[in-house]
Coordinates of C-alpha atoms and ligand atoms in Angstrom, one line a residue:
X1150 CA 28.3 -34.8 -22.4
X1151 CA 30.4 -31.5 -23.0
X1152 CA 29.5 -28.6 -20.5
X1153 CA 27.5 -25.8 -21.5
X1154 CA 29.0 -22.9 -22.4
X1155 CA 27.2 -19.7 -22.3
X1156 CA 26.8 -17.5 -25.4
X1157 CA 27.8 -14.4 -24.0
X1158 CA 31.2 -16.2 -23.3
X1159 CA 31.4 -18.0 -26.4
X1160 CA 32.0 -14.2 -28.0
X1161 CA 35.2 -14.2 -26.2
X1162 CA 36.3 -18.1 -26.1
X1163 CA 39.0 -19.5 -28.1
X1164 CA 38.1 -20.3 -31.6
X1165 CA 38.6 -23.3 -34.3
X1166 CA 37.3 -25.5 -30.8
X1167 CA 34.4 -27.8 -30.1
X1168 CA 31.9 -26.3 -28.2
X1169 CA 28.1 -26.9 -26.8
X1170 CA 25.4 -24.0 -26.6
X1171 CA 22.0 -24.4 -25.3
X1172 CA 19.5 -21.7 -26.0
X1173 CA 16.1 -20.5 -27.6
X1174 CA 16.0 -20.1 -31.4
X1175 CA 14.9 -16.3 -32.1
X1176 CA 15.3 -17.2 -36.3
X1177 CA 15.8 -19.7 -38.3
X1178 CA 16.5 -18.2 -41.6
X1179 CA 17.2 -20.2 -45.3
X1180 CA 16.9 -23.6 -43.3
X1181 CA 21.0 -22.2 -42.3
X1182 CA 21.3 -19.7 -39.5
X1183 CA 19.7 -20.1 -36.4
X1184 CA 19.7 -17.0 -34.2
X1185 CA 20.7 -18.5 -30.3
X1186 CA 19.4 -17.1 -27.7
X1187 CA 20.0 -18.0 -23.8
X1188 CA 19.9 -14.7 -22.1
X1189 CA 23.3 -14.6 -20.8
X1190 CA 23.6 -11.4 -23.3
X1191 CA 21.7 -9.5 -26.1
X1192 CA 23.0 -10.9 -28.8
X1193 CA 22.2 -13.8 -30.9
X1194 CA 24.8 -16.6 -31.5
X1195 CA 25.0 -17.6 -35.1
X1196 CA 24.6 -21.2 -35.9
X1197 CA 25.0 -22.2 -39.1
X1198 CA 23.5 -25.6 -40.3
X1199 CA 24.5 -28.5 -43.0
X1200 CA 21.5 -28.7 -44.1
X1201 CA 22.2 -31.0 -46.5
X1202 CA 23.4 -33.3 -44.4
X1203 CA 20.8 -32.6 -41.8
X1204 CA 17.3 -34.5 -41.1
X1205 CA 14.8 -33.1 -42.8
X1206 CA 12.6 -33.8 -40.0
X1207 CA 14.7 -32.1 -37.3
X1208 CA 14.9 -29.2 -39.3
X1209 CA 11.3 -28.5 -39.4
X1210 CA 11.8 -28.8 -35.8
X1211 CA 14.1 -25.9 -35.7
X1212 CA 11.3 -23.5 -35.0
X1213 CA 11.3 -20.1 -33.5
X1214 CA 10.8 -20.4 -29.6
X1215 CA 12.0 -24.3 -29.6
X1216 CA 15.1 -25.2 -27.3
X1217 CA 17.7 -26.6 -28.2
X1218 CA 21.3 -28.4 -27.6
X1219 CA 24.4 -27.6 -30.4
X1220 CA 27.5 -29.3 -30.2
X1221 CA 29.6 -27.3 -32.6
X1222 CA 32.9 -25.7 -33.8
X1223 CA 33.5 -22.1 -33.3
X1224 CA 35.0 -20.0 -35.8
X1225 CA 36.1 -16.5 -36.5
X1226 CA 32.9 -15.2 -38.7
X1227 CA 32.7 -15.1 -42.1
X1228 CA 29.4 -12.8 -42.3
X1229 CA 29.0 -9.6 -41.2
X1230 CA 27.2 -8.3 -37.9
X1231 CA 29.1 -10.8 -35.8
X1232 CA 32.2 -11.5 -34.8
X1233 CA 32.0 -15.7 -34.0
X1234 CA 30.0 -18.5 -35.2
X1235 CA 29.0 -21.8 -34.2
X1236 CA 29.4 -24.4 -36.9
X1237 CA 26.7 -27.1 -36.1
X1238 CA 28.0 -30.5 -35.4
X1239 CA 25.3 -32.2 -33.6
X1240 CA 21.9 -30.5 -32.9
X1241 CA 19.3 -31.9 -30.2
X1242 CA 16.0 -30.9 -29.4
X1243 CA 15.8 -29.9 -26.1
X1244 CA 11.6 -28.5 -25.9
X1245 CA 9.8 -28.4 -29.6
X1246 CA 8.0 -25.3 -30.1
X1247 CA 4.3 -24.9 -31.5
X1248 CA 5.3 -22.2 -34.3
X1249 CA 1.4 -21.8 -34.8
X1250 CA 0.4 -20.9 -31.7
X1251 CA 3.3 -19.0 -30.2
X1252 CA 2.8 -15.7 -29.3
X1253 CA 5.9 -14.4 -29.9
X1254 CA 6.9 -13.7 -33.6
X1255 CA 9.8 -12.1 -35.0
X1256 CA 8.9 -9.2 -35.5
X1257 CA 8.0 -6.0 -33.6
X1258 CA 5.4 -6.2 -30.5
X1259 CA 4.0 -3.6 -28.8
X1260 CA 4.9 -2.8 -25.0
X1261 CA 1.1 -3.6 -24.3
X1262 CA 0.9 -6.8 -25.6
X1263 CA 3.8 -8.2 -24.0
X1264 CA 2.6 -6.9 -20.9
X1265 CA -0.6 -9.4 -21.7
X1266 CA 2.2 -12.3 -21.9
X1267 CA 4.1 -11.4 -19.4
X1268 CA 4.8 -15.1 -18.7
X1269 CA 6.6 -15.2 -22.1
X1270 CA 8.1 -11.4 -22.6
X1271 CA 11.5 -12.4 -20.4
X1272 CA 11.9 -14.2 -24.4
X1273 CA 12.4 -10.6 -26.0
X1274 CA 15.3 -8.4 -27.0
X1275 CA 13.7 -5.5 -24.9
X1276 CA 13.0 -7.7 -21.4
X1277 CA 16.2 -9.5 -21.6
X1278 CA 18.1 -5.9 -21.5
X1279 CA 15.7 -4.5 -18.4
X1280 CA 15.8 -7.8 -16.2
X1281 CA 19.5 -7.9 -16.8
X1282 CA 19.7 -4.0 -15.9
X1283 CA 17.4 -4.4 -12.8
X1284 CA 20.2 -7.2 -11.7
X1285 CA 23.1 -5.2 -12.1
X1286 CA 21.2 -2.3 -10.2
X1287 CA 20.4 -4.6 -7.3
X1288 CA 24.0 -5.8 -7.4
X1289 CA 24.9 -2.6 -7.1
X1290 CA 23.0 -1.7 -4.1
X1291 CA 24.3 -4.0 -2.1
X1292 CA 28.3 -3.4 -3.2
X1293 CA 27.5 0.2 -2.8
X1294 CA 26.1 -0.2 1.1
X1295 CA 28.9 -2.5 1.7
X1296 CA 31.4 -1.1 0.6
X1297 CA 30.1 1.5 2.9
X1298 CA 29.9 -0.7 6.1
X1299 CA 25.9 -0.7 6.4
X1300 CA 24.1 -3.9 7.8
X1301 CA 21.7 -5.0 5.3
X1302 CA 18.6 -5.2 7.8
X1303 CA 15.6 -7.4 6.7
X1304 CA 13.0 -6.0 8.4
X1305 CA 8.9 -7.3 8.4
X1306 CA 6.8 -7.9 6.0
X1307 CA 3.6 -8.3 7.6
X1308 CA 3.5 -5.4 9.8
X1309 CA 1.4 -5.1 13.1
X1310 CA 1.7 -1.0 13.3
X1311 CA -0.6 0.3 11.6
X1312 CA 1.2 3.9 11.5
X1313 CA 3.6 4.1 9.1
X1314 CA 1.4 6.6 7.3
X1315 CA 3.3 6.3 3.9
X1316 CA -0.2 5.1 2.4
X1317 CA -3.4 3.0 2.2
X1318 CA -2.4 -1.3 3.2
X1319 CA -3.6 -4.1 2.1
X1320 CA -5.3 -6.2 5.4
X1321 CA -3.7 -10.1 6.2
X1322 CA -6.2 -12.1 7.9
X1323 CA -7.1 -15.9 7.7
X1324 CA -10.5 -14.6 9.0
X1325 CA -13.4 -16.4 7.5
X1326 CA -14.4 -13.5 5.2
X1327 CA -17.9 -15.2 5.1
X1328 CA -18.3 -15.7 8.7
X1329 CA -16.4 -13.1 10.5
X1330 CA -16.3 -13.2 14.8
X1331 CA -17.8 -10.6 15.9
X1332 CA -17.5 -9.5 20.0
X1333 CA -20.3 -8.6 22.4
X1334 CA -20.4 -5.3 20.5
X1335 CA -20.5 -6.5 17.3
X1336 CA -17.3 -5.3 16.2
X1337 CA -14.7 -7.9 14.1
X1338 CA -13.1 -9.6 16.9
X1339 CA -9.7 -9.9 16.3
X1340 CA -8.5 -12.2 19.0
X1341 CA -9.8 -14.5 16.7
X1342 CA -7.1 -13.7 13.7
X1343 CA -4.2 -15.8 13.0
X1344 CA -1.6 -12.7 14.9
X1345 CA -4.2 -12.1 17.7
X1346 CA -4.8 -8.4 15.9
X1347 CA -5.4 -6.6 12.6
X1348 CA -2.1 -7.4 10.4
X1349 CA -1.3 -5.4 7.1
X1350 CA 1.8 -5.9 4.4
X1351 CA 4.1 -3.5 5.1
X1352 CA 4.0 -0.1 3.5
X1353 CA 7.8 0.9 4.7
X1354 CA 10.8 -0.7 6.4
X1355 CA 11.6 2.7 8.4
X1356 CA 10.7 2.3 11.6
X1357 CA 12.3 -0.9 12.1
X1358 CA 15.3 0.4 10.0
X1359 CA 15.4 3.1 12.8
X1360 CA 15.5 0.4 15.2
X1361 CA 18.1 -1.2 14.2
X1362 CA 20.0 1.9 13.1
X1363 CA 20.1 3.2 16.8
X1364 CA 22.2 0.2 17.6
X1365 CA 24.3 -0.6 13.9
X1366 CA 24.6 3.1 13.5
X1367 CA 24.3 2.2 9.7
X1368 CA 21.8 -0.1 7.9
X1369 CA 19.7 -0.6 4.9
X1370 CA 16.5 -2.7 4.0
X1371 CA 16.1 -3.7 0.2
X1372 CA 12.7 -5.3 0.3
X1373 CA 9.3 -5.4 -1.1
X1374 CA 6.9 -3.2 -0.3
X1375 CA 2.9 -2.8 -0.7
X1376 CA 0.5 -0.1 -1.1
X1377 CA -3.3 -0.4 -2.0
X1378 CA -3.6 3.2 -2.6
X1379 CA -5.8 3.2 -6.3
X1380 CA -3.2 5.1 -8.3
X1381 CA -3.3 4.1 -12.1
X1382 CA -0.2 5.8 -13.0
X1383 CA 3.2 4.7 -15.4
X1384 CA 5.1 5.4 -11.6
X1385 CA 3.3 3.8 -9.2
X1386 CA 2.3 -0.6 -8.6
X1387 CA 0.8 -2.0 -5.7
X1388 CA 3.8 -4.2 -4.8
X1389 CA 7.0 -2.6 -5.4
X1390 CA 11.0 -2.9 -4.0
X1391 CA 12.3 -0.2 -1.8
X1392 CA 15.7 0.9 -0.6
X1393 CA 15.9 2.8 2.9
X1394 CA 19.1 3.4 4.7
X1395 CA 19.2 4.8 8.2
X1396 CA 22.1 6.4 9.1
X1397 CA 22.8 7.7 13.2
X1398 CA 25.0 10.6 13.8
X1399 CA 23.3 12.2 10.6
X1400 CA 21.6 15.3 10.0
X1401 CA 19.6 16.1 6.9
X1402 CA 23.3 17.2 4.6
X1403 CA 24.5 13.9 4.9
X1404 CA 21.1 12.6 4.1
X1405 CA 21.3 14.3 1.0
X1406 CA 25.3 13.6 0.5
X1407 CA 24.0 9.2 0.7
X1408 CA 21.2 9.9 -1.3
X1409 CA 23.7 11.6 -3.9
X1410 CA 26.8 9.3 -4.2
X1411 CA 24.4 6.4 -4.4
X1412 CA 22.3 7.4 -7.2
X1413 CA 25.2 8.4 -9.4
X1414 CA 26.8 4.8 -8.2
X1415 CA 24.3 3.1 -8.9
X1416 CA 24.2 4.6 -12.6
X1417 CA 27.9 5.1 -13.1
X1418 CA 27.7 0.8 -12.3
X1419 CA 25.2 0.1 -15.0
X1420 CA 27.1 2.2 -17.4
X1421 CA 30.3 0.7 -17.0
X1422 CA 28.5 -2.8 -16.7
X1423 CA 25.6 -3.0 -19.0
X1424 CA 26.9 -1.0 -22.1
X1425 CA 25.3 -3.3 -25.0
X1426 CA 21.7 -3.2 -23.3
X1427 CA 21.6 0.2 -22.7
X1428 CA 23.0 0.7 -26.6
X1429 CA 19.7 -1.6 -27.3
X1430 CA 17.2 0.1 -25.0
X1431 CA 18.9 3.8 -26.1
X1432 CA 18.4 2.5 -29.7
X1433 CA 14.5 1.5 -28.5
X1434 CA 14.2 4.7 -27.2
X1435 CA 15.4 6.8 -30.2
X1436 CA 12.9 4.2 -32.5
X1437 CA 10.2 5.1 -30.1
X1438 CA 10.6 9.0 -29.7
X1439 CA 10.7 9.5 -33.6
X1440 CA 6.9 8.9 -33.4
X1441 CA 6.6 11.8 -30.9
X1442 CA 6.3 15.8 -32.0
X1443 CA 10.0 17.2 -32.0
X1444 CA 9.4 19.7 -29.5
X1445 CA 8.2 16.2 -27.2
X1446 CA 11.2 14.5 -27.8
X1447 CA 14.3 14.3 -25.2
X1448 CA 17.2 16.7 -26.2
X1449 CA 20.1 13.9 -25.0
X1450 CA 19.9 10.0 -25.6
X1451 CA 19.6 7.7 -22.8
X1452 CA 23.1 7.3 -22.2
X1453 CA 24.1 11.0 -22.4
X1454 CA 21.0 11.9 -19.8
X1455 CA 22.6 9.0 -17.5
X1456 CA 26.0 10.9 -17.8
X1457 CA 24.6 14.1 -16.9
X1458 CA 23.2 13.0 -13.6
X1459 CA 26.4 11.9 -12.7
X1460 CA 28.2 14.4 -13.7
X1461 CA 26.3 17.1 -12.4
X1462 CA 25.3 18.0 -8.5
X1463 CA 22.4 17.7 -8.1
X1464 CA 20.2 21.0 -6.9
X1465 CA 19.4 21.7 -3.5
X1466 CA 16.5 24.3 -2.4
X1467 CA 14.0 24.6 0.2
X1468 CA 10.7 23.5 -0.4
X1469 CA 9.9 27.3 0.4
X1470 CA 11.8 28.3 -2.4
X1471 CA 10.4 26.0 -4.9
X1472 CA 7.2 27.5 -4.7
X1473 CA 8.5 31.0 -5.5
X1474 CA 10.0 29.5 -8.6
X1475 CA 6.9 28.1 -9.4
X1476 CA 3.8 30.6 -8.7
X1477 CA 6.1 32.8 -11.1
X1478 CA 6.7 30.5 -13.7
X1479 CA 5.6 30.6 -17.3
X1480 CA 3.0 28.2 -17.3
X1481 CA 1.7 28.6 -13.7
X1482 CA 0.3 32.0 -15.3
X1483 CA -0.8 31.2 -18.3
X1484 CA -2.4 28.3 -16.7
X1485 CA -0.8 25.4 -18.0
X1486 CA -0.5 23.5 -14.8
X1487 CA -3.8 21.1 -13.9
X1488 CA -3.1 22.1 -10.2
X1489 CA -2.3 26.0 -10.2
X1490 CA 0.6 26.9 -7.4
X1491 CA -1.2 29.5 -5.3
X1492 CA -0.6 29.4 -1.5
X1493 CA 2.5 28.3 0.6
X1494 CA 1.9 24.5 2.0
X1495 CA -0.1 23.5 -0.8
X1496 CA 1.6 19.8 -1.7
X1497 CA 3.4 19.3 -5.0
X1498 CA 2.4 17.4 -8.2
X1499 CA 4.2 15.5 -10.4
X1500 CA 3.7 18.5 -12.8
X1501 CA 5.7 20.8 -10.5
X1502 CA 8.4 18.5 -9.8
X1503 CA 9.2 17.8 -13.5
X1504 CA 8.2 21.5 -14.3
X1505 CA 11.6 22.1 -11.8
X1506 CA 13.7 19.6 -13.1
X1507 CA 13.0 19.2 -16.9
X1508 CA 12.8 23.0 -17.7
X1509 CA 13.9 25.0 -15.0
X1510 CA 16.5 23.6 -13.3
X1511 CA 17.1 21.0 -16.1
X1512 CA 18.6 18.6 -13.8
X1513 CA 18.0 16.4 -10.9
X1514 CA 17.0 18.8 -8.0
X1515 CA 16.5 18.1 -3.9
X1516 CA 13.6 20.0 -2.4
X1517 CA 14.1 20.6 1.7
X1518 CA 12.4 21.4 4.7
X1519 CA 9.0 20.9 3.3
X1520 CA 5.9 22.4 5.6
X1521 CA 4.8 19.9 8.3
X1522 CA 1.7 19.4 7.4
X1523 CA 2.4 17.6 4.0
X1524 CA 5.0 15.6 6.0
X1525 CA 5.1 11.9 8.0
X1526 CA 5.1 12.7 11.9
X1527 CA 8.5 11.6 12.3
X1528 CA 10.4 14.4 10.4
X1529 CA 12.7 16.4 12.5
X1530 CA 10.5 19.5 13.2
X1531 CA 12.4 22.6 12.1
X1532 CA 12.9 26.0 14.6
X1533 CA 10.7 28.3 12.9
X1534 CA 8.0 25.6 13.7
X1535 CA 6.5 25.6 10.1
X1536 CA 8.7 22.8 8.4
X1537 CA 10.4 19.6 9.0
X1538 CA 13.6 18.4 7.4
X1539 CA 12.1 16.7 4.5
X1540 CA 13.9 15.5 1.2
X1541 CA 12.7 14.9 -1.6
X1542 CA 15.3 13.6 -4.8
X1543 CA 13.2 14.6 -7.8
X1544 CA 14.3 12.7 -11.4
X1545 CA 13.7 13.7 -14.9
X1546 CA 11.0 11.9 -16.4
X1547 CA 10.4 10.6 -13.3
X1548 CA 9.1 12.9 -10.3
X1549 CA 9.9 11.9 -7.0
X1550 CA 12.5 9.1 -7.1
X1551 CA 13.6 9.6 -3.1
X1552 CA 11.8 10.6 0.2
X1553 CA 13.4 10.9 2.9
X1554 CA 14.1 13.0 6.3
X1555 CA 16.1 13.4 9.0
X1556 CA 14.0 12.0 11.9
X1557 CA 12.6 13.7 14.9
X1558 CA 14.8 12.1 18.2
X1559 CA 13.2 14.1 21.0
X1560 CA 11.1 12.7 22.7
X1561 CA 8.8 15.3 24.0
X1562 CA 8.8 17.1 20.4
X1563 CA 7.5 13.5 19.1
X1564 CA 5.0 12.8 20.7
X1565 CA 3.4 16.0 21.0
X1566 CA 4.0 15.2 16.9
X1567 CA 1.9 11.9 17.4
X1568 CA -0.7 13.8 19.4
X1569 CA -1.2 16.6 16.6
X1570 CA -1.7 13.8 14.1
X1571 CA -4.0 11.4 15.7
X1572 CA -1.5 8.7 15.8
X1573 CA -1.8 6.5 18.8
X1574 CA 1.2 6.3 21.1
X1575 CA 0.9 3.5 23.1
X1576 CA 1.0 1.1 20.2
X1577 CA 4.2 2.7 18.9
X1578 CA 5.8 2.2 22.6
X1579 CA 8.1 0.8 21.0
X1580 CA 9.1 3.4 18.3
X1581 CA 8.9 6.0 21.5
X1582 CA 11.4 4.1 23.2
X1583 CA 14.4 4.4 20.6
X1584 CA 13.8 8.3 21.8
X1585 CA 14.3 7.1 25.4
X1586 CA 17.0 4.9 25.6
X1587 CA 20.1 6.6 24.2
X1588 CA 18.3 8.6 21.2
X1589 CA 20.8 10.4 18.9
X1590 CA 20.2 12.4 16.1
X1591 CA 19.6 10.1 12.3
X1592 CA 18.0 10.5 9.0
X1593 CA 17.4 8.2 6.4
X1594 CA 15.1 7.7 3.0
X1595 CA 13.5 5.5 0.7
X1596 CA 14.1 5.0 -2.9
X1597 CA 11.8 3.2 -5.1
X1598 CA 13.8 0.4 -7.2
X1599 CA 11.4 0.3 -9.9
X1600 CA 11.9 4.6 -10.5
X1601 CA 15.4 3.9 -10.3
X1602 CA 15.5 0.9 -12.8
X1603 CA 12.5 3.3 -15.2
X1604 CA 15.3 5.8 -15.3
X1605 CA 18.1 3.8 -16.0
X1606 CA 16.2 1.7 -19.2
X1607 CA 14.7 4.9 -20.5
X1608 CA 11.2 2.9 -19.9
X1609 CA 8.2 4.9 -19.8
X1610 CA 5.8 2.6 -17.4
X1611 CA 6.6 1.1 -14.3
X1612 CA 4.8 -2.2 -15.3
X1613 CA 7.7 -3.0 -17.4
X1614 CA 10.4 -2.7 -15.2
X1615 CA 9.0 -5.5 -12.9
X1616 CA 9.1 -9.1 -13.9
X1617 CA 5.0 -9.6 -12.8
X1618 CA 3.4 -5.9 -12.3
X1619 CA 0.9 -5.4 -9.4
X1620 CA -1.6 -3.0 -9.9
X1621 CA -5.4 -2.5 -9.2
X1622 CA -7.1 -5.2 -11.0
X1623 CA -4.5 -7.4 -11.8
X1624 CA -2.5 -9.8 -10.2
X1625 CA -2.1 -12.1 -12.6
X1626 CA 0.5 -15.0 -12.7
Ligands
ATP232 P1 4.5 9.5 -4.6 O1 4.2 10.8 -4.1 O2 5.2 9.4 -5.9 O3 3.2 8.6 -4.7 P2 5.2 8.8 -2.0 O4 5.5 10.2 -1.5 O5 4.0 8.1 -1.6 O6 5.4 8.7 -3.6 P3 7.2 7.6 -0.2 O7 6.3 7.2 0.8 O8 8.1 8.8 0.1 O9 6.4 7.8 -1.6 O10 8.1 6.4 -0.7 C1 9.5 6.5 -1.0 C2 9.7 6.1 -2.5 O11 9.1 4.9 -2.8 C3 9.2 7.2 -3.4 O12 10.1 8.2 -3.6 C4 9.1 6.4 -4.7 O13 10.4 6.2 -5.4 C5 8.7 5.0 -4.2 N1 7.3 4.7 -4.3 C6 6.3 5.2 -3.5 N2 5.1 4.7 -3.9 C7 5.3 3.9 -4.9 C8 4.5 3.1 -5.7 N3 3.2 3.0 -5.5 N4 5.0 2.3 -6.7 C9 6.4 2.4 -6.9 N5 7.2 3.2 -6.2 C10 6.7 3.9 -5.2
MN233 MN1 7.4 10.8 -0.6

């Protein structure tokens, strides 16, 4: 039996030679030209069928969705709209498919509905592009942090501390929900749990990255991530992939300066290496905004906004100055904001942020040294005693894309932190002892992968950038 060949490389293999192609027909059209699908690439192969001198039986097998096995000739294309086709020899059935019943016709489906079979939407011309994207972007991660000499770090899942303080966890137990030990007080006993104490899913790699990154000096995590807070919005899941470096001998400028050349990597890769998707999904997004008001729509198509962010440095202010920009702007007085900027400290919506980047700034911006109490306890306190070297990398469309800090390493200053916030010390010993043994000054930050990939497709809700979305009240497949 002749090896597969994959269609993406058949556009580029030697024609007037025998060849075999496996794949999912997307048409059948005139009982003559199947459309080939096998995900290597967007397009279609073209097989075209004797159907004269075919079964009548197997061609009524040739349905859309059915799998199948083609033994062929390729030759230059006669038609138009493709440059090869595949002249069937012999064609096999691999899997028959129940025309009837299959969800997925050719023709148009909404975003929605897909996410309804998301078992089957990998099939389209739209899910193909993002899961392809979303490979090339992880790919990318890792060349980028390599290239850079960082130790990819796989830190916990289930997490013991119960302080990272990025949001609300989901509890792991093997307790007996129905029958739960209680002590002599009546409290859940949790010597009776499968870790000896209360377990969660972690909310954060960092302070294990920081572990590691007071020995490695440089290291990332690239790993899932859970938070159980109740937010229905297009940005945020329940289960989601994060990126944190931790970088010693860093202060909050090279923070930024990471953060920087790795978003515009990261793009610059999927631009040079995914140009017929993101043709498709800038296509899909032109289709999409021609239903929108004009004044709604996007002034630059997906792959000119892409451009821009690399091409463009990326703004840096202080938190401090933000909020003058923003208690004078347009719409802050004539009320156009849901949450009015008033005071200094008050935290920022996503209305703000995009307020920033889409219309004032109109590019991606950094906001520093944010006030301390809208901060995590291990930001590196500032010298007026008001703010703490915060970043936060702020995205068109998007909001915050990157949080990050540079990290508090004294010890005293830390845990007098700790103290101020009602986090308990002694179970963060551990944490505490980094500042002990050898601390040296470091920063780091975490990028959410599905922001990141949102950007890069020009999707508009996070649910469709991950292959089985999270979310309260669904967990399905
Ligand atoms: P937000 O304010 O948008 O809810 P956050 O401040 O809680 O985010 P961090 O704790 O700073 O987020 O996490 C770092 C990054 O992880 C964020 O910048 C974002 O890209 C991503 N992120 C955070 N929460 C979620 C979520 N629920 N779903 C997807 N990505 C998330
Ligand atoms: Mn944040």
């Amino acid at each position: 039996m002749a090896k597969r060949t994959r269609i993406q490389d058949l556009f580029t293999a030697e024609v007037d030679s025998q060849y075999v192609a496996m794949g999912w027909v997307r048409t059948f059209r005139n009982n003559q030209f199947i459309a080939l699908n096998d995900g290597s690439c967007l397009a279609n192969l073209q097989v075209v069928v004797d159907f004269e001198n075919t079964d009548p039986a197997l061609l009524k097998r040739i349905t859309t969705g059915a799998a199948l096995r083609i033994e062929g000739t390729l030759i230059a294309s006669q038609g138009k709209g493709q440059t090869v086709e595949l002249i069937a020899g012999n064609i096999d059935i691999l899997g028959d498919c129940d025309a009837e019943t299959f969800p997925l016709q050719p023709k148009k489906h909404s975003l929605e509905f897909l996410r309804e079979i998301a078992h089957l939407r990998f099939r389209t011309n739209t899910f193909g592009a993002v899961f392809r994207i979303r490979h090339a972007l992880a790919f990318a991660v890792h060349e980028f942090f390599h290239n850079r000499h960082f130790v990819y770090i796989h830190t916990p899942i289930i997490t013991g501390s119960d302080a990272e303080g990025a949001g609300e966890m989901f509890q792991v137990t093997t307790l007996d929900l129905h029958n739960v030990p209680k002590t002599d007080e009546g409290a859940i006993n949790y010597k009776k749990d499968f870790f000896g104490k209360p377990t969660n899913l972690t909310v954060s790699g960092q302070l294990e990255g920081e572990l590691a990154a007071l020995a490695l000096s440089d290291i990332y995590t690239f790993g899932p991530t859970f938070r159980a807070e109740n937010s229905n919005t297009s940005r945020h899941l329940a289960e989601f992939w994060m990126i944190e470096p931790e970088v010693a001998f860093a202060d909050l400028d090279d923070n930024m300066d990471l953060a920087e050349d790795m978003l515009k990597y990261l793009i610059s890769y999927v631009l040079k290496h995914c140009s017929e998707d993101l043709a498709f999904l800038e296509q899909r997004l032109l289709d999409e905004e021609k239903q929108k008001p004009q004044q709604e729509r996007s002034e630059m198509t997906l792959r000119e906004k892409l451009n821009f962010c690399i091409e463009n440095p990326f703004e840096r202010l202080t938190y401090t100055e933000a909020i003058d920009i923003l208690r004078n702007s347009t719409p802050n007085k004539k009320g156009k904001f849901q949450y009015p900027v008033e005071k200094w400290g008050t935290d920022l919506q996503s209305e703000h942020e995009r307020y920033l980047v889409e219309k004032h700034f109109k590019k991606p911006v950094i906001l520093t040294n944010y006030p301390k109490e809208i901060k995590a306890f291990y930001m590196r306190m500032d010298d007026d005693g008001k703010t703490v070297r915060a970043m936060d990398v702020l995205f068109p469309g998007i909001g915050e894309i990157i949080g990050g800090s540079q990290r508090e390493e004294r010890y005293d200053v830390l845990l007098s932190r700790m103290e101020e916030m009602h986090i308990p010390a002694e179970e963060m010993s551990w944490f505490l002892d980094t500042r002990r043994f050898g601390s040296v000054p470091h920063a780091g930050f975490g990028l959410g992968f599905e922001r990141l990939v949102l950007f890069v497709t020009g999707m508009t809700n996070i649910r469709d950038v991950i292959p089985f979305p999270r979310f309260p009240g669904n967990a399905e497949f």
